[in-house]
Amino acid sequence: MRYPLIAGFTALLVLITALAIYTAREEQRMQTAQADLRQVAITDASVVYVQYCATCHGATGEGIGATPPLDNEGVRGMDYDTLFKTIARGRYATAMTGWHVDEGGMLTTYEIDQLVALLRYGEWPQVRELAAQQGMIPVSLAAPEVAAEQIAAISALGPEGSIWANGLNLYAQNCTTCHGATGEGSSLAVALNTPELRSQDAATITRTITEGVPGTMMAAWNKALQPEEISALAEFLRHWDQVEAAGIALSAPTIEQIDLGDAEAVLALGERLFTTTCTTCHGENGSGGVGPAINSQQFLSRKDDAAIEQTIIEGGHRANTGMPAFGDRLTSVEITALVRYIRSLQATAPSVANPRGTQQGGGGPPWLRDGPP
């Protein structure tokens, strides 16, 4: 009798141990499964966010202008019901409208659930990346277009209207990369559409644009812009509020969706990014400007794709230039597209006598160009 009892007791111990191990692993498995499902929701929500929310709240939840940021502990700490109702029904007396289909919006309950998961658990630097990997290119550094109707409307505002119109056009082409489409500022540069700036006299603003601001990314623009252009830009900045009061404003670029498997589409994206983001400093077609010439045999024959990518991501601090880092402002998809476009220039790139600076200047901001070019 003793051996059957021992065998039975041993079997019971094995069963209890197995159950304990299973229970512990099951809890971990459930947590892992929940985390996986949450990540799927966040990934899908990134596309929804970029399509519908980024125009006002920013591609990384930073907030644009008067629109509040979403990347903060207050939002992350909100309960589910509060976040769901805010998105679904909107906020009274604010620009936040109701987004649920029952409120006349465009989002389903499932999509709003995904957005709530993103707001509570998402990592904002990944939002633009996740969206880009699915072909949705977030609002980033694209320069807004100034319509002919806007130019005509500003020109009709008064004796200086044509000057303001020219200034707005110059601002859209040269300044939005750092200062934002509505002058709201960014991590690279200060806000310009403010009462404090408008209180400055024209001479002060003109001098800042002409000479730059030592110790910042604000380079001198006297080599890239003519004196009359700088003057027009300064006058527009001083009267931006009057332009907006007339109902004229730059609009944020629309969301772009591309087929990442289409090499031509990726190359076209790279060309658009270069035109709207890089020509401000590197000149039209990369011929050189405030920054060095990119479209040159000297540059392209000496820099492989990895080196170009690293410079875009990290900026030009290693070479002691004013090239800012774009690694936290562009997705990997956008950076790849930009590198491909730059490389495509090599087939027809000219040999530039002084690739560090053309007749427009170059080689970084003046305060970093201590030696001869």
PDB file of C-alpha atoms in Angstrom, residues 40-291:
ATOM      1  CA  VAL A  40      -1.579  46.824 -33.098  1.00  0.00           C
ATOM      2  CA  ALA A  41      -4.152  49.439 -32.067  1.00  0.00           C
ATOM      3  CA  ILE A  42      -1.451  52.112 -31.724  1.00  0.00           C
ATOM      4  CA  THR A  43       0.012  51.234 -35.131  1.00  0.00           C
ATOM      5  CA  ASP A  44      -3.378  51.475 -36.825  1.00  0.00           C
ATOM      6  CA  ALA A  45      -4.224  54.622 -34.868  1.00  0.00           C
ATOM      7  CA  SER A  46      -1.063  56.313 -36.144  1.00  0.00           C
ATOM      8  CA  VAL A  47      -2.475  56.308 -39.661  1.00  0.00           C
ATOM      9  CA  VAL A  48      -5.841  57.627 -38.432  1.00  0.00           C
ATOM     10  CA  TYR A  49      -4.103  60.315 -36.367  1.00  0.00           C
ATOM     11  CA  VAL A  50      -1.901  61.512 -39.211  1.00  0.00           C
ATOM     12  CA  GLN A  51      -4.859  61.651 -41.598  1.00  0.00           C
ATOM     13  CA  TYR A  52      -7.303  63.486 -39.367  1.00  0.00           C
ATOM     14  CA  CYS A  53      -5.551  65.006 -36.346  1.00  0.00           C
ATOM     15  CA  ALA A  54      -1.968  65.990 -37.220  1.00  0.00           C
ATOM     16  CA  THR A  55      -2.941  69.109 -39.169  1.00  0.00           C
ATOM     17  CA  CYS A  56      -4.052  70.786 -35.921  1.00  0.00           C
ATOM     18  CA  HIS A  57      -2.231  68.892 -33.167  1.00  0.00           C
ATOM     19  CA  GLY A  58       1.070  68.308 -34.974  1.00  0.00           C
ATOM     20  CA  ALA A  59       2.608  65.149 -36.414  1.00  0.00           C
ATOM     21  CA  THR A  60       4.057  64.241 -33.011  1.00  0.00           C
ATOM     22  CA  GLY A  61       1.336  65.671 -30.797  1.00  0.00           C
ATOM     23  CA  GLU A  62       3.280  68.868 -30.159  1.00  0.00           C
ATOM     24  CA  GLY A  63       0.348  71.177 -30.857  1.00  0.00           C
ATOM     25  CA  ILE A  64       0.273  73.837 -33.579  1.00  0.00           C
ATOM     26  CA  GLY A  65      -0.414  77.481 -32.782  1.00  0.00           C
ATOM     27  CA  ALA A  66      -3.340  77.751 -30.381  1.00  0.00           C
ATOM     28  CA  THR A  67      -4.201  74.054 -30.706  1.00  0.00           C
ATOM     29  CA  PRO A  68      -3.122  72.278 -27.508  1.00  0.00           C
ATOM     30  CA  PRO A  69      -0.423  69.604 -27.502  1.00  0.00           C
ATOM     31  CA  LEU A  70      -1.372  65.987 -26.851  1.00  0.00           C
ATOM     32  CA  ASP A  71       2.084  64.784 -25.852  1.00  0.00           C
ATOM     33  CA  ASN A  72       1.807  65.473 -22.130  1.00  0.00           C
ATOM     34  CA  GLU A  73       1.146  63.646 -18.886  1.00  0.00           C
ATOM     35  CA  GLY A  74      -2.259  65.280 -18.464  1.00  0.00           C
ATOM     36  CA  VAL A  75      -3.604  63.628 -21.611  1.00  0.00           C
ATOM     37  CA  ARG A  76      -1.883  60.312 -20.893  1.00  0.00           C
ATOM     38  CA  GLY A  77      -3.437  60.279 -17.420  1.00  0.00           C
ATOM     39  CA  MET A  78      -7.018  60.833 -18.610  1.00  0.00           C
ATOM     40  CA  ASP A  79      -9.446  57.957 -18.210  1.00  0.00           C
ATOM     41  CA  TYR A  80     -10.873  56.134 -21.204  1.00  0.00           C
ATOM     42  CA  ASP A  81     -14.360  57.663 -21.062  1.00  0.00           C
ATOM     43  CA  THR A  82     -13.071  61.241 -20.978  1.00  0.00           C
ATOM     44  CA  LEU A  83     -10.789  60.754 -23.971  1.00  0.00           C
ATOM     45  CA  PHE A  84     -13.410  58.847 -25.951  1.00  0.00           C
ATOM     46  CA  LYS A  85     -16.092  61.478 -25.374  1.00  0.00           C
ATOM     47  CA  THR A  86     -13.724  64.326 -26.233  1.00  0.00           C
ATOM     48  CA  ILE A  87     -12.823  62.783 -29.575  1.00  0.00           C
ATOM     49  CA  ALA A  88     -16.326  61.541 -30.340  1.00  0.00           C
ATOM     50  CA  ARG A  89     -18.306  64.625 -29.300  1.00  0.00           C
ATOM     51  CA  GLY A  90     -15.730  67.418 -29.414  1.00  0.00           C
ATOM     52  CA  ARG A  91     -15.274  70.244 -26.914  1.00  0.00           C
ATOM     53  CA  TYR A  92     -17.773  73.041 -26.490  1.00  0.00           C
ATOM     54  CA  ALA A  93     -16.580  76.572 -27.346  1.00  0.00           C
ATOM     55  CA  THR A  94     -13.365  75.270 -28.980  1.00  0.00           C
ATOM     56  CA  ALA A  95     -12.324  74.316 -32.487  1.00  0.00           C
ATOM     57  CA  MET A  96     -12.476  70.641 -31.479  1.00  0.00           C
ATOM     58  CA  THR A  97     -15.433  69.193 -33.343  1.00  0.00           C
ATOM     59  CA  GLY A  98     -17.080  65.801 -32.828  1.00  0.00           C
ATOM     60  CA  TRP A  99     -15.419  63.081 -34.878  1.00  0.00           C
ATOM     61  CA  HIS A 100     -17.770  60.137 -34.320  1.00  0.00           C
ATOM     62  CA  VAL A 101     -20.004  59.205 -37.240  1.00  0.00           C
ATOM     63  CA  ASP A 102     -23.029  59.700 -34.987  1.00  0.00           C
ATOM     64  CA  GLU A 103     -21.939  63.337 -34.525  1.00  0.00           C
ATOM     65  CA  GLY A 104     -21.488  63.921 -38.232  1.00  0.00           C
ATOM     66  CA  GLY A 105     -17.810  63.005 -38.122  1.00  0.00           C
ATOM     67  CA  MET A 106     -15.757  60.466 -40.025  1.00  0.00           C
ATOM     68  CA  LEU A 107     -14.524  58.042 -37.342  1.00  0.00           C
ATOM     69  CA  THR A 108     -16.062  54.797 -36.134  1.00  0.00           C
ATOM     70  CA  THR A 109     -16.153  53.623 -32.535  1.00  0.00           C
ATOM     71  CA  TYR A 110     -13.319  51.218 -33.301  1.00  0.00           C
ATOM     72  CA  GLU A 111     -11.115  53.985 -34.755  1.00  0.00           C
ATOM     73  CA  ILE A 112     -11.715  56.249 -31.768  1.00  0.00           C
ATOM     74  CA  ASP A 113     -10.858  53.320 -29.467  1.00  0.00           C
ATOM     75  CA  GLN A 114      -7.555  53.063 -31.318  1.00  0.00           C
ATOM     76  CA  LEU A 115      -6.882  56.785 -30.901  1.00  0.00           C
ATOM     77  CA  VAL A 116      -7.563  56.526 -27.171  1.00  0.00           C
ATOM     78  CA  ALA A 117      -4.982  53.732 -26.955  1.00  0.00           C
ATOM     79  CA  LEU A 118      -2.482  55.911 -28.807  1.00  0.00           C
ATOM     80  CA  LEU A 119      -3.068  58.905 -26.532  1.00  0.00           C
ATOM     81  CA  ARG A 120      -2.706  56.844 -23.358  1.00  0.00           C
ATOM     82  CA  TYR A 121       0.048  54.406 -24.280  1.00  0.00           C
ATOM     83  CA  GLY A 122       1.688  55.513 -27.529  1.00  0.00           C
ATOM     84  CA  GLU A 123       5.230  56.798 -27.954  1.00  0.00           C
ATOM     85  CA  TRP A 124       4.896  60.006 -29.965  1.00  0.00           C
ATOM     86  CA  PRO A 125       8.246  59.821 -31.789  1.00  0.00           C
ATOM     87  CA  GLN A 126       6.975  56.541 -33.273  1.00  0.00           C
ATOM     88  CA  VAL A 127       3.649  57.906 -34.516  1.00  0.00           C
ATOM     89  CA  ARG A 128       5.005  59.535 -37.659  1.00  0.00           C
ATOM     90  CA  GLU A 129       7.300  56.561 -38.251  1.00  0.00           C
ATOM     91  CA  LEU A 130       4.504  53.983 -37.938  1.00  0.00           C
ATOM     92  CA  ALA A 131       2.277  55.995 -40.244  1.00  0.00           C
ATOM     93  CA  ALA A 132       5.029  56.499 -42.818  1.00  0.00           C
ATOM     94  CA  GLN A 133       5.762  52.778 -42.920  1.00  0.00           C
ATOM     95  CA  GLN A 134       2.176  52.260 -44.056  1.00  0.00           C
ATOM     96  CA  GLY A 135       2.454  54.859 -46.799  1.00  0.00           C
ATOM     97  CA  MET A 136       0.933  57.811 -44.933  1.00  0.00           C
ATOM     98  CA  ILE A 137       3.427  60.673 -45.023  1.00  0.00           C
ATOM     99  CA  PRO A 138       2.690  62.988 -42.094  1.00  0.00           C
ATOM    100  CA  VAL A 139       2.590  66.748 -42.189  1.00  0.00           C
ATOM    101  CA  SER A 140       6.217  67.665 -41.737  1.00  0.00           C
ATOM    102  CA  LEU A 141       8.367  70.273 -43.399  1.00  0.00           C
ATOM    103  CA  ALA A 142       6.566  70.874 -46.673  1.00  0.00           C
ATOM    104  CA  ALA A 143       6.275  74.524 -47.660  1.00  0.00           C
ATOM    105  CA  PRO A 144       2.716  75.770 -48.091  1.00  0.00           C
ATOM    106  CA  GLU A 145       1.620  77.203 -51.410  1.00  0.00           C
ATOM    107  CA  VAL A 146       0.462  80.792 -51.760  1.00  0.00           C
ATOM    108  CA  ALA A 147      -2.459  80.973 -54.177  1.00  0.00           C
ATOM    109  CA  ALA A 148      -2.729  83.740 -56.745  1.00  0.00           C
ATOM    110  CA  GLU A 149      -6.039  84.723 -55.141  1.00  0.00           C
ATOM    111  CA  GLN A 150      -4.258  85.256 -51.815  1.00  0.00           C
ATOM    112  CA  ILE A 151      -1.632  87.458 -53.446  1.00  0.00           C
ATOM    113  CA  ALA A 152      -4.354  89.552 -55.094  1.00  0.00           C
ATOM    114  CA  ALA A 153      -6.340  89.839 -51.852  1.00  0.00           C
ATOM    115  CA  ILE A 154      -3.312  90.997 -49.852  1.00  0.00           C
ATOM    116  CA  SER A 155      -2.289  93.456 -52.563  1.00  0.00           C
ATOM    117  CA  ALA A 156      -5.730  95.043 -52.283  1.00  0.00           C
ATOM    118  CA  LEU A 157      -5.399  95.689 -48.535  1.00  0.00           C
ATOM    119  CA  GLY A 158      -3.757  99.079 -48.943  1.00  0.00           C
ATOM    120  CA  PRO A 159      -0.791 101.035 -50.289  1.00  0.00           C
ATOM    121  CA  GLU A 160       1.662  98.490 -48.827  1.00  0.00           C
ATOM    122  CA  GLY A 161      -0.445  95.459 -49.733  1.00  0.00           C
ATOM    123  CA  SER A 162       1.755  94.391 -52.638  1.00  0.00           C
ATOM    124  CA  ILE A 163       4.813  94.516 -50.369  1.00  0.00           C
ATOM    125  CA  TRP A 164       3.058  92.348 -47.765  1.00  0.00           C
ATOM    126  CA  ALA A 165       2.003  89.910 -50.490  1.00  0.00           C
ATOM    127  CA  ASN A 166       5.586  89.592 -51.663  1.00  0.00           C
ATOM    128  CA  GLY A 167       6.706  89.107 -48.076  1.00  0.00           C
ATOM    129  CA  LEU A 168       4.173  86.325 -47.472  1.00  0.00           C
ATOM    130  CA  ASN A 169       5.336  84.562 -50.617  1.00  0.00           C
ATOM    131  CA  LEU A 170       8.968  84.848 -49.518  1.00  0.00           C
ATOM    132  CA  TYR A 171       8.070  83.589 -46.054  1.00  0.00           C
ATOM    133  CA  ALA A 172       6.303  80.525 -47.501  1.00  0.00           C
ATOM    134  CA  GLN A 173       9.285  79.703 -49.699  1.00  0.00           C
ATOM    135  CA  ASN A 174      12.107  80.281 -47.224  1.00  0.00           C
ATOM    136  CA  CYS A 175      10.980  80.375 -43.602  1.00  0.00           C
ATOM    137  CA  THR A 176       8.285  77.780 -42.887  1.00  0.00           C
ATOM    138  CA  THR A 177      10.775  74.919 -42.503  1.00  0.00           C
ATOM    139  CA  CYS A 178      11.964  76.337 -39.198  1.00  0.00           C
ATOM    140  CA  HIS A 179       9.341  78.900 -38.157  1.00  0.00           C
ATOM    141  CA  GLY A 180       6.181  77.014 -39.185  1.00  0.00           C
ATOM    142  CA  ALA A 181       3.426  77.703 -41.707  1.00  0.00           C
ATOM    143  CA  THR A 182       1.590  80.027 -39.332  1.00  0.00           C
ATOM    144  CA  GLY A 183       4.684  81.508 -37.685  1.00  0.00           C
ATOM    145  CA  GLU A 184       4.099  79.360 -34.610  1.00  0.00           C
ATOM    146  CA  GLY A 185       7.762  78.400 -34.261  1.00  0.00           C
ATOM    147  CA  SER A 186       9.309  74.969 -33.795  1.00  0.00           C
ATOM    148  CA  SER A 187      12.130  73.177 -32.028  1.00  0.00           C
ATOM    149  CA  LEU A 188      14.480  74.831 -34.536  1.00  0.00           C
ATOM    150  CA  ALA A 189      13.317  78.424 -34.369  1.00  0.00           C
ATOM    151  CA  VAL A 190      11.238  80.952 -32.457  1.00  0.00           C
ATOM    152  CA  ALA A 191       7.667  82.000 -33.224  1.00  0.00           C
ATOM    153  CA  LEU A 192       7.388  85.021 -35.529  1.00  0.00           C
ATOM    154  CA  ASN A 193       3.650  85.666 -35.614  1.00  0.00           C
ATOM    155  CA  THR A 194       3.611  87.374 -32.222  1.00  0.00           C
ATOM    156  CA  PRO A 195       2.834  90.832 -30.803  1.00  0.00           C
ATOM    157  CA  GLU A 196       6.378  90.982 -29.403  1.00  0.00           C
ATOM    158  CA  LEU A 197       7.940  90.696 -32.850  1.00  0.00           C
ATOM    159  CA  ARG A 198       5.446  93.143 -34.387  1.00  0.00           C
ATOM    160  CA  SER A 199       6.419  95.689 -31.744  1.00  0.00           C
ATOM    161  CA  GLN A 200       9.953  95.803 -33.168  1.00  0.00           C
ATOM    162  CA  ASP A 201      10.783  98.431 -35.746  1.00  0.00           C
ATOM    163  CA  ALA A 202      11.478  97.542 -39.369  1.00  0.00           C
ATOM    164  CA  ALA A 203      15.200  98.235 -39.038  1.00  0.00           C
ATOM    165  CA  THR A 204      15.605  95.699 -36.218  1.00  0.00           C
ATOM    166  CA  ILE A 205      13.754  92.929 -38.052  1.00  0.00           C
ATOM    167  CA  THR A 206      15.590  93.696 -41.284  1.00  0.00           C
ATOM    168  CA  ARG A 207      18.943  93.533 -39.508  1.00  0.00           C
ATOM    169  CA  THR A 208      18.070  90.176 -37.932  1.00  0.00           C
ATOM    170  CA  ILE A 209      17.151  88.669 -41.305  1.00  0.00           C
ATOM    171  CA  THR A 210      20.161  90.198 -43.004  1.00  0.00           C
ATOM    172  CA  GLU A 211      22.819  89.313 -40.424  1.00  0.00           C
ATOM    173  CA  GLY A 212      21.314  86.279 -38.684  1.00  0.00           C
ATOM    174  CA  VAL A 213      21.502  85.551 -34.969  1.00  0.00           C
ATOM    175  CA  PRO A 214      24.876  84.223 -33.712  1.00  0.00           C
ATOM    176  CA  GLY A 215      24.625  81.095 -31.607  1.00  0.00           C
ATOM    177  CA  THR A 216      21.371  79.946 -33.227  1.00  0.00           C
ATOM    178  CA  MET A 217      20.282  78.244 -36.450  1.00  0.00           C
ATOM    179  CA  MET A 218      19.246  81.643 -37.827  1.00  0.00           C
ATOM    180  CA  ALA A 219      21.743  82.248 -40.614  1.00  0.00           C
ATOM    181  CA  ALA A 220      22.363  85.506 -42.445  1.00  0.00           C
ATOM    182  CA  TRP A 221      20.073  85.798 -45.470  1.00  0.00           C
ATOM    183  CA  ASN A 222      21.831  88.663 -47.236  1.00  0.00           C
ATOM    184  CA  LYS A 223      23.426  86.191 -49.677  1.00  0.00           C
ATOM    185  CA  ALA A 224      20.195  84.378 -50.508  1.00  0.00           C
ATOM    186  CA  LEU A 225      17.751  87.304 -50.610  1.00  0.00           C
ATOM    187  CA  GLN A 226      17.991  90.730 -52.189  1.00  0.00           C
ATOM    188  CA  PRO A 227      17.695  93.813 -49.914  1.00  0.00           C
ATOM    189  CA  GLU A 228      14.235  94.619 -51.280  1.00  0.00           C
ATOM    190  CA  GLU A 229      13.119  91.041 -50.588  1.00  0.00           C
ATOM    191  CA  ILE A 230      14.349  91.215 -46.996  1.00  0.00           C
ATOM    192  CA  SER A 231      12.548  94.518 -46.598  1.00  0.00           C
ATOM    193  CA  ALA A 232       9.299  93.011 -47.933  1.00  0.00           C
ATOM    194  CA  LEU A 233       9.664  90.040 -45.601  1.00  0.00           C
ATOM    195  CA  ALA A 234      10.198  92.330 -42.616  1.00  0.00           C
ATOM    196  CA  GLU A 235       7.146  94.412 -43.498  1.00  0.00           C
ATOM    197  CA  PHE A 236       4.995  91.289 -43.814  1.00  0.00           C
ATOM    198  CA  LEU A 237       6.119  90.057 -40.389  1.00  0.00           C
ATOM    199  CA  ARG A 238       5.287  93.452 -38.856  1.00  0.00           C
ATOM    200  CA  HIS A 239       1.771  93.396 -40.348  1.00  0.00           C
ATOM    201  CA  TRP A 240       0.984  89.669 -40.218  1.00  0.00           C
ATOM    202  CA  ASP A 241      -1.972  90.310 -37.914  1.00  0.00           C
ATOM    203  CA  GLN A 242      -3.561  92.627 -40.482  1.00  0.00           C
ATOM    204  CA  VAL A 243      -3.163  90.000 -43.183  1.00  0.00           C
ATOM    205  CA  GLU A 244      -4.800  87.375 -40.964  1.00  0.00           C
ATOM    206  CA  ALA A 245      -7.574  89.804 -40.006  1.00  0.00           C
ATOM    207  CA  ALA A 246      -8.474  89.907 -43.686  1.00  0.00           C
ATOM    208  CA  GLY A 247      -9.003  86.145 -43.586  1.00  0.00           C
ATOM    209  CA  ILE A 248      -5.768  85.271 -45.406  1.00  0.00           C
ATOM    210  CA  ALA A 249      -3.550  82.549 -43.971  1.00  0.00           C
ATOM    211  CA  LEU A 250      -1.154  79.862 -45.097  1.00  0.00           C
ATOM    212  CA  SER A 251      -2.719  76.435 -44.872  1.00  0.00           C
ATOM    213  CA  ALA A 252      -0.897  73.341 -43.684  1.00  0.00           C
ATOM    214  CA  PRO A 253       0.096  70.877 -46.415  1.00  0.00           C
ATOM    215  CA  THR A 254      -2.318  68.031 -47.054  1.00  0.00           C
ATOM    216  CA  ILE A 255      -1.557  64.466 -46.029  1.00  0.00           C
ATOM    217  CA  GLU A 256       0.111  62.453 -48.749  1.00  0.00           C
ATOM    218  CA  GLN A 257      -0.309  58.731 -49.271  1.00  0.00           C
ATOM    219  CA  ILE A 258       2.223  56.943 -51.468  1.00  0.00           C
ATOM    220  CA  ASP A 259       2.955  53.400 -52.585  1.00  0.00           C
ATOM    221  CA  LEU A 260       6.250  52.584 -50.878  1.00  0.00           C
ATOM    222  CA  GLY A 261       6.858  49.807 -53.389  1.00  0.00           C
ATOM    223  CA  ASP A 262       6.798  52.304 -56.257  1.00  0.00           C
ATOM    224  CA  ALA A 263      10.374  53.492 -56.802  1.00  0.00           C
ATOM    225  CA  GLU A 264       9.234  56.501 -58.827  1.00  0.00           C
ATOM    226  CA  ALA A 265       6.776  57.553 -56.115  1.00  0.00           C
ATOM    227  CA  VAL A 266       9.506  57.344 -53.452  1.00  0.00           C
ATOM    228  CA  LEU A 267      11.869  59.350 -55.669  1.00  0.00           C
ATOM    229  CA  ALA A 268       9.146  61.956 -56.226  1.00  0.00           C
ATOM    230  CA  LEU A 269       8.646  62.192 -52.465  1.00  0.00           C
ATOM    231  CA  GLY A 270      12.383  62.773 -52.058  1.00  0.00           C
ATOM    232  CA  GLU A 271      12.329  65.525 -54.674  1.00  0.00           C
ATOM    233  CA  ARG A 272       9.377  67.226 -52.957  1.00  0.00           C
ATOM    234  CA  LEU A 273      11.089  67.037 -49.574  1.00  0.00           C
ATOM    235  CA  PHE A 274      14.316  68.418 -51.005  1.00  0.00           C
ATOM    236  CA  THR A 275      12.491  71.279 -52.726  1.00  0.00           C
ATOM    237  CA  THR A 276      10.466  72.247 -49.670  1.00  0.00           C
ATOM    238  CA  THR A 277      13.007  71.489 -46.964  1.00  0.00           C
ATOM    239  CA  CYS A 278      16.546  71.679 -48.318  1.00  0.00           C
ATOM    240  CA  THR A 279      16.545  74.380 -50.975  1.00  0.00           C
ATOM    241  CA  THR A 280      16.022  76.993 -48.274  1.00  0.00           C
ATOM    242  CA  CYS A 281      19.698  76.585 -47.355  1.00  0.00           C
ATOM    243  CA  HIS A 282      21.212  74.549 -50.192  1.00  0.00           C
ATOM    244  CA  GLY A 283      19.722  76.523 -53.058  1.00  0.00           C
ATOM    245  CA  GLU A 284      17.427  75.616 -55.923  1.00  0.00           C
ATOM    246  CA  ASN A 285      18.332  72.220 -57.368  1.00  0.00           C
ATOM    247  CA  GLY A 286      20.999  71.928 -54.666  1.00  0.00           C
ATOM    248  CA  SER A 287      23.244  74.499 -56.353  1.00  0.00           C
ATOM    249  CA  GLY A 288      24.283  76.079 -53.056  1.00  0.00           C
ATOM    250  CA  GLY A 289      23.009  78.963 -50.985  1.00  0.00           C
ATOM    251  CA  VAL A 290      23.262  79.607 -47.256  1.00  0.00           C
ATOM    252  CA  GLY A 291      24.539  76.029 -47.128  1.00  0.00           C
TER     253      GLY A 291
END
